[in-house]
Amino acid sequence: MKNFRDIERLSAYLDGQLDAAESASMESRLKSDPELESTLRNLRSARGILRQLPQRKAPRNFTLTRQMVGLKPPLPRSYPIFRLATIFASILFLFSLSATALSPLVSFENAAAPAPAFGMGGGCEDCEGAPAQEAGPATEEAFAAEMAPAATEEALMEEAAPLEATDEARIIETPSAKEPVPETEDQAEVIEEAGASSSFNWTILFLVIAVVSGLMMWVLQFTARKRWR
Amino acid sequence: MDETALIHSAQQGDLNAFNTLILHYQDAVFNTAARILGDDDMAEDASQEAFIAAFQSIRSFRGGSFKAWILRTVTNACLDELRRRKRRPTTPLEPETSDGEEMDSPKWLADKSMTPAQKAEADELEHAIQHCLDALPTEFRTAVVLADIQGMDYTEVAAASKVPIGTIKSRIARARLRLRECLRSFEELLPASFRLDSENTR
């Protein structure tokens, strides 16, 4: 009985896997050891039997289709640009749309709070009366102060009458109290209109870009797929 | 067939070039799968899977023997299939003793109690050899199929099996020994030139 180390070496010798020195040593042993030589014949027979096995033919062709390997048609270089444009335009469109939808709520909140800035078009409906009310008492106090000495001197009473009339006229016609109101309304309307029209235009623009880019992507894909067939 | 040019084209994504390579190697691939798995249907599936995997990873091919590379792929597919089969066995592959323990395959195949009907099934030499191959442990069978049936050298077999050459050397020797023992029971089927010497290496 040969040990497995010998059998392993014999098998490697059979396949020409031993180096020159090992092969020479094995050959000399084979000449002097009939049992070793018999083992070699058996190993050679086993190998020969396997080698003479008929090669099995493939029962069908194993050629691959594009679907099998998940191949997609090569797209033109401009395709990623349109894809990027579609993504960005869609995001901006949604952002713009939501901003437009939320703007009335924001305006309402500003209107409820006291309008800090004059003429900013915060939707202040009382703006028309407010300056008059503010100007009113101040003018009356000044008027009262002026009238106080006039009340004690009768002589001046007559003079005071036209003065009073003049002051009243001045109070009524105070330009600083009256003039800003129509300006504020106009500005507010202009700003609102400008804001509404600009946000509307941007929304439409983003939508158009998104749709056009998306269509271009589809056309490029369709063309590439058609050409690929 | 300019194999290098076809491989290069396939690496660039040319499926037609790869299909030309498939047509050239599909018999070798199927034959290897059939010998390792011992089942034509499974071998067909493994071959197809191997070609798909090969196309998807052909960029990793860095030259050398394309045949060895593709056989390595199909060997992996076969081993995966065998692992799957082991996880979901349908019928016991090995006969069991009364205690429920697996019997050693070569002994079972050489068993004198093998019925004439069973022997008749293994009447043809090819069936007998396949029978003996199937009885080998997977790693021995893979090594001997690649080396003796596909004619790969030890280095290629080692690369395909991802084990050292020394291990391959040992596996091939053990596989041949076991085959010799197994084929002894089919001696009458063997051609005269392949008749085995009397048992003297035990």
Coordinates of C-alpha atoms in Angstrom, one line a residue:
Chain A
M1 CA 0.0 0.0 0.0
K2 CA 1.4 3.3 -1.0
N3 CA 1.0 6.4 1.2
F4 CA -1.1 9.2 -0.1
R5 CA 1.9 11.5 -0.5
D6 CA 3.3 9.0 -3.1
I7 CA -0.1 8.8 -4.9
E8 CA -0.3 12.6 -5.0
R9 CA 3.2 12.8 -6.5
L10 CA 2.3 10.1 -9.0
S11 CA -0.8 12.0 -10.1
A12 CA 1.2 15.2 -10.5
Y13 CA 3.9 13.3 -12.4
L14 CA 1.3 11.9 -14.7
D15 CA 0.2 15.5 -15.5
G16 CA 3.7 16.7 -15.9
Q17 CA 3.4 18.9 -12.8
L18 CA 6.6 17.9 -11.1
D19 CA 9.9 19.7 -11.7
A20 CA 12.8 18.0 -13.4
A21 CA 14.5 16.8 -10.2
E22 CA 11.3 15.3 -8.8
S23 CA 10.4 13.7 -12.1
A24 CA 13.8 12.1 -12.3
S25 CA 13.5 10.8 -8.8
M26 CA 10.0 9.5 -9.5
E27 CA 11.2 7.7 -12.7
S28 CA 14.0 6.0 -10.9
R29 CA 11.6 4.8 -8.2
L30 CA 9.1 3.6 -10.8
K31 CA 11.7 1.4 -12.3
S32 CA 12.5 -0.3 -9.0
D33 CA 9.0 -0.4 -7.5
P34 CA 6.4 -2.5 -9.4
E35 CA 3.7 -1.6 -7.0
L36 CA 4.3 2.1 -7.6
E37 CA 4.2 1.5 -11.3
S38 CA 0.9 -0.4 -11.0
T39 CA -0.6 2.5 -9.1
L40 CA 0.6 4.9 -11.9
R41 CA -1.1 2.7 -14.5
N42 CA -4.4 2.8 -12.5
L43 CA -4.2 6.5 -12.2
R44 CA -3.5 6.8 -15.9
S45 CA -6.5 4.6 -16.7
A46 CA -8.8 6.7 -14.5
R47 CA -7.6 9.8 -16.2
G48 CA -7.9 8.2 -19.7
I49 CA -11.4 7.1 -19.0
L50 CA -12.4 10.6 -18.1
R51 CA -10.6 12.0 -21.1
Q52 CA -12.3 9.7 -23.6
L53 CA -15.8 10.7 -22.3
P54 CA -17.7 12.2 -25.2
Q55 CA -18.0 16.0 -25.1
R56 CA -21.6 16.9 -24.5
K57 CA -23.0 19.3 -27.1
A58 CA -25.0 22.3 -25.9
P59 CA -28.7 21.4 -26.4
R60 CA -29.4 25.0 -27.6
N61 CA -27.6 28.3 -28.2
F62 CA -26.9 30.3 -25.1
T63 CA -26.5 33.6 -27.0
L64 CA -27.7 36.5 -25.0
T65 CA -30.3 39.2 -25.8
R66 CA -30.1 42.8 -24.6
Q67 CA -33.1 42.2 -22.3
M68 CA -31.3 39.2 -20.6
V69 CA -28.3 41.4 -19.7
G70 CA -30.3 44.5 -19.1
L71 CA -28.6 46.6 -21.8
K72 CA -30.0 49.9 -22.6
P73 CA -29.5 51.8 -25.9
P74 CA -26.7 54.3 -25.9
L75 CA -28.1 57.8 -25.4
P76 CA -26.7 61.0 -27.0
R77 CA -24.4 63.2 -25.0
S78 CA -27.1 65.9 -24.7
Y79 CA -29.4 63.5 -22.8
P80 CA -28.0 64.2 -19.3
I81 CA -28.3 68.0 -19.9
F82 CA -32.1 67.6 -20.6
R83 CA -32.4 65.3 -17.7
L84 CA -30.7 67.8 -15.4
A85 CA -32.9 70.6 -16.8
T86 CA -36.0 68.6 -16.2
I87 CA -35.1 67.9 -12.7
F88 CA -34.1 71.5 -11.8
A89 CA -37.1 73.0 -13.6
S90 CA -39.5 70.7 -11.9
I91 CA -38.1 71.5 -8.5
L92 CA -38.2 75.2 -9.2
F93 CA -41.7 74.9 -10.6
L94 CA -42.9 73.2 -7.5
F95 CA -41.1 75.7 -5.3
S96 CA -42.6 78.6 -7.2
L97 CA -46.0 77.1 -7.3
S98 CA -46.0 76.5 -3.5
A99 CA -44.7 80.1 -2.9
T100 CA -47.5 81.5 -5.0
A101 CA -50.1 79.4 -3.2
L102 CA -48.8 80.5 0.2
S103 CA -48.4 84.2 -0.6
P104 CA -52.0 85.1 0.2
L105 CA -51.6 83.6 3.7
V106 CA -48.4 85.6 4.2
S107 CA -50.2 88.8 3.1
F108 CA -53.1 88.2 5.4
E109 CA -50.8 87.8 8.4
N110 CA -49.0 91.1 7.5
A111 CA -52.3 92.9 7.2
A112 CA -53.5 91.7 10.7
A113 CA -50.4 93.1 12.3
P114 CA -49.9 96.9 12.5
A115 CA -48.3 98.2 9.4
P116 CA -44.9 99.3 10.4
A117 CA -43.7 100.7 7.2
F118 CA -45.6 103.3 5.3
G119 CA -46.3 102.8 1.7
M120 CA -45.1 99.2 1.5
G121 CA -48.5 97.9 0.3
G122 CA -49.1 95.6 3.2
G123 CA -52.8 95.5 2.4
C124 CA -53.7 98.2 5.0
E125 CA -57.2 99.3 4.5
D126 CA -57.2 102.0 7.3
C127 CA -54.3 103.8 5.8
E128 CA -56.6 106.4 4.3
G129 CA -57.9 107.6 7.7
A130 CA -54.9 107.0 9.9
P131 CA -52.7 110.0 8.9
A132 CA -55.7 112.3 9.3
Q133 CA -56.4 110.9 12.8
E134 CA -52.8 111.3 13.7
A135 CA -52.6 114.8 12.3
G136 CA -56.0 115.7 13.8
P137 CA -55.3 115.9 17.5
A138 CA -51.9 117.5 17.1
T139 CA -53.4 120.3 15.0
E140 CA -56.2 120.7 17.5
E141 CA -53.8 121.0 20.4
A142 CA -51.8 123.6 18.5
F143 CA -54.9 125.3 17.6
A144 CA -56.1 125.3 21.2
A145 CA -52.8 126.7 22.3
E146 CA -53.1 129.4 19.8
M147 CA -56.7 130.1 20.7
A148 CA -56.1 130.4 24.4
P149 CA -54.7 133.9 24.4
A150 CA -57.1 134.9 21.7
A151 CA -60.1 134.0 23.9
T152 CA -59.1 136.5 26.6
E153 CA -58.6 139.4 24.2
E154 CA -61.7 140.4 22.5
A155 CA -59.8 142.6 20.1
L156 CA -58.0 139.8 18.9
M157 CA -61.2 137.7 18.6
E158 CA -62.0 139.3 15.4
E159 CA -58.6 138.8 14.1
A160 CA -58.6 135.3 15.4
A161 CA -61.7 134.4 13.4
P162 CA -59.9 134.7 10.1
L163 CA -56.9 133.0 11.7
E164 CA -59.0 130.2 12.9
A165 CA -60.5 129.9 9.5
T166 CA -57.1 129.9 8.0
D167 CA -55.8 127.3 10.4
E168 CA -58.9 125.2 9.9
A169 CA -58.3 125.5 6.2
R170 CA -54.7 124.7 6.8
I171 CA -55.6 121.7 8.9
I172 CA -58.1 120.4 6.3
E173 CA -55.7 121.0 3.5
T174 CA -52.6 119.6 5.2
P175 CA -50.8 118.0 2.4
S176 CA -48.7 115.8 4.6
A177 CA -51.7 114.1 6.1
K178 CA -53.7 113.6 3.0
E179 CA -51.3 113.1 0.1
P180 CA -49.6 109.8 1.0
V181 CA -52.8 107.9 1.1
P182 CA -53.5 107.7 -2.6
E183 CA -49.7 107.2 -3.2
T184 CA -49.7 104.2 -0.8
E185 CA -52.7 102.6 -2.5
D186 CA -51.1 103.0 -5.8
Q187 CA -47.8 101.7 -4.7
A188 CA -49.4 98.8 -3.0
E189 CA -51.4 97.9 -6.0
V190 CA -48.4 98.2 -8.3
I191 CA -46.2 96.1 -6.0
E192 CA -48.9 93.5 -5.7
E193 CA -49.5 93.4 -9.4
A194 CA -45.8 93.3 -10.1
G195 CA -45.2 90.5 -7.5
A196 CA -48.2 88.5 -8.7
S197 CA -47.2 88.8 -12.4
S198 CA -43.5 88.0 -11.8
S199 CA -44.2 84.9 -9.7
F200 CA -46.8 83.8 -12.2
N201 CA -44.4 84.2 -15.1
W202 CA -41.6 82.3 -13.3
T203 CA -44.0 79.5 -12.5
I204 CA -45.1 79.2 -16.1
L205 CA -41.5 79.5 -17.3
F206 CA -40.3 76.6 -15.0
L207 CA -43.3 74.5 -16.1
V208 CA -42.5 75.1 -19.7
I209 CA -38.8 74.3 -19.3
A210 CA -39.7 71.1 -17.3
V211 CA -42.2 69.9 -20.0
V212 CA -40.0 70.8 -22.9
S213 CA -36.9 69.1 -21.4
G214 CA -39.0 66.0 -20.5
L215 CA -40.3 65.8 -24.0
M216 CA -36.8 66.1 -25.4
M217 CA -35.7 63.3 -23.1
W218 CA -38.5 61.1 -24.3
V219 CA -37.7 61.9 -28.0
L220 CA -34.0 61.1 -27.5
Q221 CA -34.8 57.9 -25.8
F222 CA -37.3 56.9 -28.5
T223 CA -34.9 57.8 -31.3
A224 CA -32.0 55.9 -29.7
R225 CA -34.2 52.8 -29.1
K226 CA -35.5 52.9 -32.6
R227 CA -32.0 53.3 -34.1
W228 CA -30.7 50.4 -31.8
R229 CA -33.2 48.0 -33.2
Chain B
M1 CA -12.1 34.1 -35.0
D2 CA -10.0 36.9 -33.6
E3 CA -10.7 36.1 -29.9
T4 CA -8.7 39.1 -28.6
A5 CA -10.6 41.6 -30.8
L6 CA -14.0 40.0 -29.8
I7 CA -13.1 40.2 -26.1
H8 CA -12.1 43.8 -26.5
S9 CA -15.4 44.6 -28.3
A10 CA -17.4 42.7 -25.7
Q11 CA -15.6 44.8 -23.0
Q12 CA -16.9 47.9 -24.8
G13 CA -20.4 46.5 -24.5
D14 CA -20.7 44.8 -27.9
L15 CA -23.2 42.0 -27.3
N16 CA -22.8 40.6 -30.8
A17 CA -19.1 40.1 -30.2
F18 CA -19.8 38.3 -26.9
N19 CA -22.4 36.1 -28.6
T20 CA -19.7 35.0 -31.1
L21 CA -17.6 34.0 -28.1
I22 CA -20.5 32.2 -26.6
L23 CA -21.1 30.2 -29.8
H24 CA -17.5 29.1 -29.7
Y25 CA -17.4 28.1 -26.0
Q26 CA -20.9 27.0 -25.3
D27 CA -20.2 23.3 -25.8
A28 CA -17.3 23.4 -23.4
V29 CA -19.3 25.4 -20.9
F30 CA -22.3 23.1 -21.1
N31 CA -20.2 20.0 -20.9
T32 CA -18.4 21.2 -17.8
A33 CA -21.7 22.1 -16.2
A34 CA -23.3 18.8 -17.1
R35 CA -20.3 16.8 -15.7
I36 CA -20.2 18.8 -12.5
L37 CA -24.0 18.9 -11.9
G38 CA -24.9 15.5 -13.4
D39 CA -28.2 16.9 -14.7
D40 CA -28.8 18.4 -18.1
D41 CA -31.6 20.8 -17.1
M42 CA -29.6 22.2 -14.3
A43 CA -26.5 22.4 -16.5
E44 CA -28.5 24.4 -19.0
D45 CA -29.6 26.9 -16.4
A46 CA -26.1 27.1 -15.0
S47 CA -24.6 27.7 -18.4
Q48 CA -27.0 30.5 -19.2
E49 CA -26.4 32.1 -15.8
A50 CA -22.7 31.8 -16.4
F51 CA -22.8 33.5 -19.7
I52 CA -24.9 36.3 -18.3
A53 CA -22.5 36.7 -15.4
A54 CA -19.6 36.6 -17.7
F55 CA -20.9 39.4 -19.9
Q56 CA -21.6 41.5 -16.9
S57 CA -18.1 41.0 -15.5
I58 CA -16.1 40.8 -18.8
R59 CA -14.5 44.2 -18.0
S60 CA -12.7 42.4 -15.2
F61 CA -11.1 40.0 -17.6
R62 CA -7.4 40.9 -17.7
G63 CA -6.1 38.7 -20.4
G64 CA -4.8 35.1 -20.2
S65 CA -6.9 32.1 -21.2
F66 CA -10.5 33.1 -21.9
K67 CA -11.5 29.5 -21.8
A68 CA -10.2 29.2 -18.3
W69 CA -11.9 32.4 -17.3
I70 CA -15.3 31.3 -18.8
L71 CA -15.0 27.9 -17.2
R72 CA -14.3 29.5 -13.9
T73 CA -17.5 31.4 -14.3
V74 CA -19.5 28.3 -15.0
T75 CA -17.8 26.4 -12.2
N76 CA -19.0 29.2 -9.8
A77 CA -22.5 29.0 -11.3
C78 CA -22.5 25.2 -10.7
L79 CA -21.3 25.5 -7.2
D80 CA -24.0 28.1 -6.5
E81 CA -26.6 25.7 -8.0
L82 CA -25.2 22.8 -5.8
R83 CA -25.4 25.0 -2.7
R84 CA -29.0 25.9 -3.6
R85 CA -29.8 22.2 -4.1
K86 CA -28.2 21.4 -0.8
R87 CA -30.4 24.0 1.0
R88 CA -33.5 22.7 -0.7
P89 CA -33.0 19.0 -1.1
T90 CA -35.8 17.2 -2.9
T91 CA -34.6 13.6 -2.7
P92 CA -31.6 12.3 -0.7
L93 CA -28.5 12.2 -2.9
E94 CA -26.8 9.7 -0.6
P95 CA -28.2 6.4 0.6
E96 CA -28.8 6.3 4.4
T97 CA -28.1 3.7 7.0
S98 CA -30.9 2.5 9.3
D99 CA -29.5 5.1 11.8
G100 CA -30.2 7.9 9.3
E101 CA -26.5 8.5 8.6
E102 CA -25.2 9.0 5.0
M103 CA -23.3 6.1 3.5
D104 CA -20.0 6.7 1.7
S105 CA -20.9 6.9 -2.0
P106 CA -18.1 4.9 -3.5
K107 CA -18.8 2.0 -1.2
W108 CA -22.5 2.3 -2.1
L109 CA -21.7 2.3 -5.8
A110 CA -19.5 -0.7 -5.5
D111 CA -21.9 -2.4 -3.2
K112 CA -22.6 -6.0 -4.2
S113 CA -26.2 -5.5 -3.3
M114 CA -26.6 -3.2 -6.3
T115 CA -29.5 -4.6 -8.1
P116 CA -29.3 -5.9 -11.7
A117 CA -31.8 -3.2 -12.6
Q118 CA -29.6 -0.5 -11.2
K119 CA -26.6 -2.0 -13.1
A120 CA -28.7 -2.1 -16.3
E121 CA -29.3 1.6 -15.8
A122 CA -25.6 2.2 -15.7
D123 CA -25.1 0.0 -18.7
E124 CA -23.4 2.4 -20.9
L125 CA -19.9 3.5 -20.0
E126 CA -20.7 7.1 -20.0
H127 CA -23.5 6.7 -17.5
A128 CA -21.2 4.6 -15.4
I129 CA -18.5 7.3 -15.4
Q130 CA -21.0 10.0 -14.7
H131 CA -22.4 7.9 -11.9
C132 CA -18.9 7.7 -10.4
L133 CA -18.3 11.4 -10.9
D134 CA -21.6 12.2 -9.2
A135 CA -20.4 10.2 -6.2
L136 CA -17.4 12.4 -5.7
P137 CA -17.4 15.3 -3.3
T138 CA -18.2 18.5 -5.2
E139 CA -14.7 19.9 -4.8
F140 CA -13.0 16.7 -6.0
R141 CA -15.5 16.5 -8.9
T142 CA -14.9 20.1 -10.0
A143 CA -11.1 19.6 -9.9
V144 CA -11.1 16.4 -11.9
V145 CA -13.7 17.7 -14.5
L146 CA -11.6 20.8 -15.1
A147 CA -8.3 19.0 -15.3
D148 CA -9.2 15.7 -17.0
I149 CA -12.3 16.5 -19.0
Q150 CA -11.6 20.1 -20.0
G151 CA -7.8 19.6 -20.1
M152 CA -6.9 22.6 -17.9
D153 CA -3.6 22.7 -16.2
Y154 CA -3.2 22.9 -12.4
T155 CA -2.7 26.6 -12.4
E156 CA -5.9 27.2 -14.3
V157 CA -7.9 24.8 -12.2
A158 CA -6.5 26.5 -9.0
A159 CA -7.5 29.9 -10.4
A160 CA -11.0 28.6 -11.3
S161 CA -11.5 27.0 -7.9
K162 CA -9.8 29.8 -6.0
V163 CA -7.7 27.4 -4.0
P164 CA -3.9 26.9 -3.9
I165 CA -2.2 24.6 -6.5
G166 CA -1.2 22.2 -3.7
T167 CA -4.9 21.7 -2.8
I168 CA -5.8 21.1 -6.4
K169 CA -3.0 18.6 -6.8
S170 CA -4.3 16.7 -3.8
R171 CA -7.9 16.9 -4.9
I172 CA -7.1 15.5 -8.4
A173 CA -5.1 12.6 -6.9
R174 CA -7.9 11.8 -4.5
A175 CA -10.6 12.1 -7.1
R176 CA -8.7 9.7 -9.5
L177 CA -8.3 7.2 -6.7
R178 CA -12.0 7.3 -5.8
L179 CA -12.9 7.1 -9.5
R180 CA -10.7 4.1 -9.9
E181 CA -12.4 2.4 -6.9
C182 CA -15.8 3.2 -8.2
L183 CA -15.1 2.1 -11.8
R184 CA -13.9 -1.2 -10.6
S185 CA -17.5 -2.3 -10.2
F186 CA -18.1 -1.4 -13.9
E187 CA -14.9 -3.2 -15.1
E188 CA -16.8 -5.1 -17.8
L189 CA -17.8 -1.8 -19.4
L190 CA -14.3 -0.5 -19.7
P191 CA -12.3 -0.8 -22.9
A192 CA -9.4 -3.2 -22.6
S193 CA -6.9 -0.4 -22.7
F194 CA -8.5 1.1 -19.6
R195 CA -8.8 -2.1 -17.6
L196 CA -7.6 -1.4 -14.1
D197 CA -4.8 -3.3 -12.4
S198 CA -5.7 -5.4 -9.5
E199 CA -6.2 -3.6 -6.2
N200 CA -2.7 -2.9 -4.8
T201 CA -2.8 0.7 -3.7
R202 CA -5.1 0.4 -0.7

